[in-house]
């Protein structure tokens, strides 16, 4: 459904460090990094799309988070949601909702919400029941 998501940032180095750790936690690989622009993109290891991109705005003006705007990233399981949320906070992110079930979305929706160091709101979620022990 999606080709790519692009998040504008002002401090590319700090943001690249944050997203590198988050994407690694979610099993996504760096597709490219171009310091001349600057921007970078990650993808699933088994598909060329969708891409998740961060970089300075094309119009060279200051980036700012949109009110009501959020990107949700899919995690393989609930433990990955927990790890990604903890990593995001350790990398300078701010909690917007701890990991947990959100049954008002659906019975197996497990998600966590946070903001990156630039203030962009993100969610990491899983839509499947917990793995049996």
mmCIF file with all atom_site columns, C-alpha atoms in Angstrom:
data_model
loop_
_atom_site.group_PDB
_atom_site.id
_atom_site.type_symbol
_atom_site.label_atom_id
_atom_site.label_alt_id
_atom_site.label_comp_id
_atom_site.label_asym_id
_atom_site.label_entity_id
_atom_site.label_seq_id
_atom_site.pdbx_PDB_ins_code
_atom_site.Cartn_x
_atom_site.Cartn_y
_atom_site.Cartn_z
_atom_site.occupancy
_atom_site.B_iso_or_equiv
_atom_site.pdbx_formal_charge
_atom_site.auth_seq_id
_atom_site.auth_comp_id
_atom_site.auth_asym_id
_atom_site.auth_atom_id
_atom_site.pdbx_PDB_model_num
ATOM 1   C CA . UNK A 1 1   ? 0.000   0.000   0.000  1.00 0.00 ? 1   UNK A CA 1
ATOM 2   C CA . UNK A 1 2   ? 2.773   2.480   0.864  1.00 0.00 ? 2   UNK A CA 1
ATOM 3   C CA . UNK A 1 3   ? 5.731   3.377   -1.316 1.00 0.00 ? 3   UNK A CA 1
ATOM 4   C CA . UNK A 1 4   ? 7.571   5.340   1.359  1.00 0.00 ? 4   UNK A CA 1
ATOM 5   C CA . UNK A 1 5   ? 7.284   7.550   4.418  1.00 0.00 ? 5   UNK A CA 1
ATOM 6   C CA . UNK A 1 6   ? 9.522   10.609  4.759  1.00 0.00 ? 6   UNK A CA 1
ATOM 7   C CA . UNK A 1 7   ? 10.083  12.401  8.062  1.00 0.00 ? 7   UNK A CA 1
ATOM 8   C CA . UNK A 1 8   ? 11.739  15.796  7.941  1.00 0.00 ? 8   UNK A CA 1
ATOM 9   C CA . UNK A 1 9   ? 14.411  16.482  10.547 1.00 0.00 ? 9   UNK A CA 1
ATOM 10  C CA . UNK A 1 10  ? 16.732  19.317  11.533 1.00 0.00 ? 10  UNK A CA 1
ATOM 11  C CA . UNK A 1 11  ? 19.545  17.476  13.349 1.00 0.00 ? 11  UNK A CA 1
ATOM 12  C CA . UNK A 1 12  ? 20.334  14.690  10.896 1.00 0.00 ? 12  UNK A CA 1
ATOM 13  C CA . UNK A 1 13  ? 23.165  13.061  12.879 1.00 0.00 ? 13  UNK A CA 1
ATOM 14  C CA . UNK A 1 14  ? 21.192  12.775  16.112 1.00 0.00 ? 14  UNK A CA 1
ATOM 15  C CA . UNK A 1 15  ? 18.090  11.596  14.272 1.00 0.00 ? 15  UNK A CA 1
ATOM 16  C CA . UNK A 1 16  ? 20.042  9.108   12.145 1.00 0.00 ? 16  UNK A CA 1
ATOM 17  C CA . UNK A 1 17  ? 21.490  7.578   15.320 1.00 0.00 ? 17  UNK A CA 1
ATOM 18  C CA . UNK A 1 18  ? 17.996  7.294   16.851 1.00 0.00 ? 18  UNK A CA 1
ATOM 19  C CA . UNK A 1 19  ? 16.422  5.688   13.770 1.00 0.00 ? 19  UNK A CA 1
ATOM 20  C CA . UNK A 1 20  ? 19.390  3.396   13.119 1.00 0.00 ? 20  UNK A CA 1
ATOM 21  C CA . UNK A 1 21  ? 18.923  1.843   16.558 1.00 0.00 ? 21  UNK A CA 1
ATOM 22  C CA . UNK A 1 22  ? 15.123  1.657   16.162 1.00 0.00 ? 22  UNK A CA 1
ATOM 23  C CA . UNK A 1 23  ? 15.242  0.091   12.687 1.00 0.00 ? 23  UNK A CA 1
ATOM 24  C CA . UNK A 1 24  ? 17.863  -2.425  13.797 1.00 0.00 ? 24  UNK A CA 1
ATOM 25  C CA . UNK A 1 25  ? 15.534  -3.423  16.661 1.00 0.00 ? 25  UNK A CA 1
ATOM 26  C CA . UNK A 1 26  ? 12.708  -3.950  14.145 1.00 0.00 ? 26  UNK A CA 1
ATOM 27  C CA . UNK A 1 27  ? 14.879  -5.993  11.763 1.00 0.00 ? 27  UNK A CA 1
ATOM 28  C CA . UNK A 1 28  ? 14.960  -3.369  9.002  1.00 0.00 ? 28  UNK A CA 1
ATOM 29  C CA . UNK A 1 29  ? 18.132  -2.689  7.033  1.00 0.00 ? 29  UNK A CA 1
ATOM 30  C CA . UNK A 1 30  ? 19.728  0.544   5.943  1.00 0.00 ? 30  UNK A CA 1
ATOM 31  C CA . UNK A 1 31  ? 19.235  0.931   2.199  1.00 0.00 ? 31  UNK A CA 1
ATOM 32  C CA . UNK A 1 32  ? 21.234  4.144   1.846  1.00 0.00 ? 32  UNK A CA 1
ATOM 33  C CA . UNK A 1 33  ? 22.650  7.179   3.582  1.00 0.00 ? 33  UNK A CA 1
ATOM 34  C CA . UNK A 1 34  ? 23.531  10.332  1.649  1.00 0.00 ? 34  UNK A CA 1
ATOM 35  C CA . UNK A 1 35  ? 25.311  12.942  3.763  1.00 0.00 ? 35  UNK A CA 1
ATOM 36  C CA . UNK A 1 36  ? 25.384  15.456  0.904  1.00 0.00 ? 36  UNK A CA 1
ATOM 37  C CA . UNK A 1 37  ? 21.611  15.984  1.073  1.00 0.00 ? 37  UNK A CA 1
ATOM 38  C CA . UNK A 1 38  ? 21.418  14.700  4.024  1.00 0.00 ? 38  UNK A CA 1
ATOM 39  C CA . UNK A 1 39  ? 18.947  11.829  4.124  1.00 0.00 ? 39  UNK A CA 1
ATOM 40  C CA . UNK A 1 40  ? 18.771  8.072   4.742  1.00 0.00 ? 40  UNK A CA 1
ATOM 41  C CA . UNK A 1 41  ? 16.353  5.214   4.119  1.00 0.00 ? 41  UNK A CA 1
ATOM 42  C CA . UNK A 1 42  ? 15.591  1.789   5.572  1.00 0.00 ? 42  UNK A CA 1
ATOM 43  C CA . UNK A 1 43  ? 13.651  -1.157  4.192  1.00 0.00 ? 43  UNK A CA 1
ATOM 44  C CA . UNK A 1 44  ? 12.600  -4.686  4.988  1.00 0.00 ? 44  UNK A CA 1
ATOM 45  C CA . UNK A 1 45  ? 15.394  -7.166  4.236  1.00 0.00 ? 45  UNK A CA 1
ATOM 46  C CA . UNK A 1 46  ? 13.128  -9.082  1.846  1.00 0.00 ? 46  UNK A CA 1
ATOM 47  C CA . UNK A 1 47  ? 11.401  -6.260  -0.078 1.00 0.00 ? 47  UNK A CA 1
ATOM 48  C CA . UNK A 1 48  ? 12.460  -3.026  -1.778 1.00 0.00 ? 48  UNK A CA 1
ATOM 49  C CA . UNK A 1 49  ? 9.342   -1.160  -0.560 1.00 0.00 ? 49  UNK A CA 1
ATOM 50  C CA . UNK A 1 50  ? 8.059   0.469   1.482  1.00 0.00 ? 50  UNK A CA 1
ATOM 51  C CA . UNK A 1 51  ? 10.946  2.730   2.452  1.00 0.00 ? 51  UNK A CA 1
ATOM 52  C CA . UNK A 1 52  ? 11.202  4.669   5.681  1.00 0.00 ? 52  UNK A CA 1
ATOM 53  C CA . UNK A 1 53  ? 13.151  7.882   5.085  1.00 0.00 ? 53  UNK A CA 1
ATOM 54  C CA . UNK A 1 54  ? 14.494  10.661  7.296  1.00 0.00 ? 54  UNK A CA 1
ATOM 55  C CA . UNK A 1 55  ? 16.247  13.797  6.161  1.00 0.00 ? 55  UNK A CA 1
ATOM 56  C CA . UNK A 1 56  ? 16.237  17.528  5.889  1.00 0.00 ? 56  UNK A CA 1
ATOM 57  C CA . UNK A 1 57  ? 13.216  19.007  4.105  1.00 0.00 ? 57  UNK A CA 1
ATOM 58  C CA . UNK A 1 58  ? 13.517  19.355  0.350  1.00 0.00 ? 58  UNK A CA 1
ATOM 59  C CA . UNK A 1 59  ? 12.598  23.064  0.524  1.00 0.00 ? 59  UNK A CA 1
ATOM 60  C CA . UNK A 1 60  ? 15.528  23.608  2.957  1.00 0.00 ? 60  UNK A CA 1
ATOM 61  C CA . UNK A 1 61  ? 13.231  25.225  5.527  1.00 0.00 ? 61  UNK A CA 1
ATOM 62  C CA . UNK A 1 62  ? 13.036  24.073  9.142  1.00 0.00 ? 62  UNK A CA 1
ATOM 63  C CA . UNK A 1 63  ? 11.305  20.743  9.744  1.00 0.00 ? 63  UNK A CA 1
ATOM 64  C CA . UNK A 1 64  ? 8.482   20.598  12.285 1.00 0.00 ? 64  UNK A CA 1
ATOM 65  C CA . UNK A 1 65  ? 6.227   17.749  13.453 1.00 0.00 ? 65  UNK A CA 1
ATOM 66  C CA . UNK A 1 66  ? 2.619   17.879  12.314 1.00 0.00 ? 66  UNK A CA 1
ATOM 67  C CA . UNK A 1 67  ? -0.207  17.925  14.833 1.00 0.00 ? 67  UNK A CA 1
ATOM 68  C CA . UNK A 1 68  ? -2.118  14.655  14.565 1.00 0.00 ? 68  UNK A CA 1
ATOM 69  C CA . UNK A 1 69  ? 0.548   13.123  12.340 1.00 0.00 ? 69  UNK A CA 1
ATOM 70  C CA . UNK A 1 70  ? 2.029   9.765   13.328 1.00 0.00 ? 70  UNK A CA 1
ATOM 71  C CA . UNK A 1 71  ? 3.887   6.921   11.669 1.00 0.00 ? 71  UNK A CA 1
ATOM 72  C CA . UNK A 1 72  ? 3.206   3.381   12.921 1.00 0.00 ? 72  UNK A CA 1
ATOM 73  C CA . UNK A 1 73  ? 5.889   0.738   12.424 1.00 0.00 ? 73  UNK A CA 1
ATOM 74  C CA . UNK A 1 74  ? 5.043   -2.950  12.487 1.00 0.00 ? 74  UNK A CA 1
ATOM 75  C CA . UNK A 1 75  ? 6.838   -5.234  14.936 1.00 0.00 ? 75  UNK A CA 1
ATOM 76  C CA . UNK A 1 76  ? 7.098   -9.009  14.652 1.00 0.00 ? 76  UNK A CA 1
ATOM 77  C CA . UNK A 1 77  ? 5.755   -9.624  18.159 1.00 0.00 ? 77  UNK A CA 1
ATOM 78  C CA . UNK A 1 78  ? 4.948   -7.978  21.478 1.00 0.00 ? 78  UNK A CA 1
ATOM 79  C CA . UNK A 1 79  ? 8.463   -8.441  22.825 1.00 0.00 ? 79  UNK A CA 1
ATOM 80  C CA . UNK A 1 80  ? 9.794   -6.455  19.858 1.00 0.00 ? 80  UNK A CA 1
ATOM 81  C CA . UNK A 1 81  ? 7.354   -3.638  20.710 1.00 0.00 ? 81  UNK A CA 1
ATOM 82  C CA . UNK A 1 82  ? 8.684   -3.611  24.280 1.00 0.00 ? 82  UNK A CA 1
ATOM 83  C CA . UNK A 1 83  ? 12.320  -3.580  23.116 1.00 0.00 ? 83  UNK A CA 1
ATOM 84  C CA . UNK A 1 84  ? 11.738  -0.873  20.502 1.00 0.00 ? 84  UNK A CA 1
ATOM 85  C CA . UNK A 1 85  ? 9.983   1.388   23.029 1.00 0.00 ? 85  UNK A CA 1
ATOM 86  C CA . UNK A 1 86  ? 12.771  0.927   25.597 1.00 0.00 ? 86  UNK A CA 1
ATOM 87  C CA . UNK A 1 87  ? 15.416  1.581   22.937 1.00 0.00 ? 87  UNK A CA 1
ATOM 88  C CA . UNK A 1 88  ? 13.588  4.716   21.737 1.00 0.00 ? 88  UNK A CA 1
ATOM 89  C CA . UNK A 1 89  ? 13.573  6.160   25.259 1.00 0.00 ? 89  UNK A CA 1
ATOM 90  C CA . UNK A 1 90  ? 17.234  5.214   25.795 1.00 0.00 ? 90  UNK A CA 1
ATOM 91  C CA . UNK A 1 91  ? 18.112  7.025   22.551 1.00 0.00 ? 91  UNK A CA 1
ATOM 92  C CA . UNK A 1 92  ? 16.497  10.301  23.630 1.00 0.00 ? 92  UNK A CA 1
ATOM 93  C CA . UNK A 1 93  ? 12.874  9.692   22.649 1.00 0.00 ? 93  UNK A CA 1
ATOM 94  C CA . UNK A 1 94  ? 9.944   10.744  24.835 1.00 0.00 ? 94  UNK A CA 1
ATOM 95  C CA . UNK A 1 95  ? 7.187   8.361   25.931 1.00 0.00 ? 95  UNK A CA 1
ATOM 96  C CA . UNK A 1 96  ? 3.700   9.042   24.549 1.00 0.00 ? 96  UNK A CA 1
ATOM 97  C CA . UNK A 1 97  ? 2.183   5.778   25.819 1.00 0.00 ? 97  UNK A CA 1
ATOM 98  C CA . UNK A 1 98  ? 3.912   2.695   27.237 1.00 0.00 ? 98  UNK A CA 1
ATOM 99  C CA . UNK A 1 99  ? 3.706   -0.729  25.604 1.00 0.00 ? 99  UNK A CA 1
ATOM 100 C CA . UNK A 1 100 ? 0.413   -2.461  26.173 1.00 0.00 ? 100 UNK A CA 1
ATOM 101 C CA . UNK A 1 101 ? -2.825  -3.754  24.754 1.00 0.00 ? 101 UNK A CA 1
ATOM 102 C CA . UNK A 1 102 ? -5.147  -1.218  23.158 1.00 0.00 ? 102 UNK A CA 1
ATOM 103 C CA . UNK A 1 103 ? -8.387  -3.268  22.939 1.00 0.00 ? 103 UNK A CA 1
ATOM 104 C CA . UNK A 1 104 ? -10.320 -0.228  21.725 1.00 0.00 ? 104 UNK A CA 1
ATOM 105 C CA . UNK A 1 105 ? -8.496  -0.759  18.380 1.00 0.00 ? 105 UNK A CA 1
ATOM 106 C CA . UNK A 1 106 ? -8.899  -4.554  18.380 1.00 0.00 ? 106 UNK A CA 1
ATOM 107 C CA . UNK A 1 107 ? -8.407  -7.459  20.800 1.00 0.00 ? 107 UNK A CA 1
ATOM 108 C CA . UNK A 1 108 ? -4.785  -8.222  19.834 1.00 0.00 ? 108 UNK A CA 1
ATOM 109 C CA . UNK A 1 109 ? -3.511  -4.679  19.175 1.00 0.00 ? 109 UNK A CA 1
ATOM 110 C CA . UNK A 1 110 ? -0.343  -4.232  21.236 1.00 0.00 ? 110 UNK A CA 1
ATOM 111 C CA . UNK A 1 111 ? 1.420   -0.923  20.780 1.00 0.00 ? 111 UNK A CA 1
ATOM 112 C CA . UNK A 1 112 ? 3.760   1.668   22.236 1.00 0.00 ? 112 UNK A CA 1
ATOM 113 C CA . UNK A 1 113 ? 3.977   5.360   21.406 1.00 0.00 ? 113 UNK A CA 1
ATOM 114 C CA . UNK A 1 114 ? 6.902   7.773   21.564 1.00 0.00 ? 114 UNK A CA 1
ATOM 115 C CA . UNK A 1 115 ? 8.397   10.860  19.979 1.00 0.00 ? 115 UNK A CA 1
ATOM 116 C CA . UNK A 1 116 ? 11.784  10.925  18.305 1.00 0.00 ? 116 UNK A CA 1
ATOM 117 C CA . UNK A 1 117 ? 14.347  13.546  19.418 1.00 0.00 ? 117 UNK A CA 1
ATOM 118 C CA . UNK A 1 118 ? 12.855  16.008  16.885 1.00 0.00 ? 118 UNK A CA 1
ATOM 119 C CA . UNK A 1 119 ? 9.296   15.622  18.259 1.00 0.00 ? 119 UNK A CA 1
ATOM 120 C CA . UNK A 1 120 ? 7.841   13.361  15.543 1.00 0.00 ? 120 UNK A CA 1
ATOM 121 C CA . UNK A 1 121 ? 5.282   10.917  16.957 1.00 0.00 ? 121 UNK A CA 1
ATOM 122 C CA . UNK A 1 122 ? 5.794   7.217   16.255 1.00 0.00 ? 122 UNK A CA 1
ATOM 123 C CA . UNK A 1 123 ? 4.066   4.005   17.171 1.00 0.00 ? 123 UNK A CA 1
ATOM 124 C CA . UNK A 1 124 ? 5.472   0.483   17.149 1.00 0.00 ? 124 UNK A CA 1
ATOM 125 C CA . UNK A 1 125 ? 2.739   -2.135  17.150 1.00 0.00 ? 125 UNK A CA 1
ATOM 126 C CA . UNK A 1 126 ? 1.905   -5.796  16.737 1.00 0.00 ? 126 UNK A CA 1
ATOM 127 C CA . UNK A 1 127 ? -1.488  -7.126  15.638 1.00 0.00 ? 127 UNK A CA 1
ATOM 128 C CA . UNK A 1 128 ? -1.122  -10.777 16.635 1.00 0.00 ? 128 UNK A CA 1
ATOM 129 C CA . UNK A 1 129 ? -1.792  -12.692 19.841 1.00 0.00 ? 129 UNK A CA 1
ATOM 130 C CA . UNK A 1 130 ? 1.148   -13.352 22.151 1.00 0.00 ? 130 UNK A CA 1
ATOM 131 C CA . UNK A 1 131 ? 3.461   -16.209 21.276 1.00 0.00 ? 131 UNK A CA 1
ATOM 132 C CA . UNK A 1 132 ? 2.747   -19.339 23.315 1.00 0.00 ? 132 UNK A CA 1
ATOM 133 C CA . UNK A 1 133 ? 5.491   -20.375 25.722 1.00 0.00 ? 133 UNK A CA 1
#
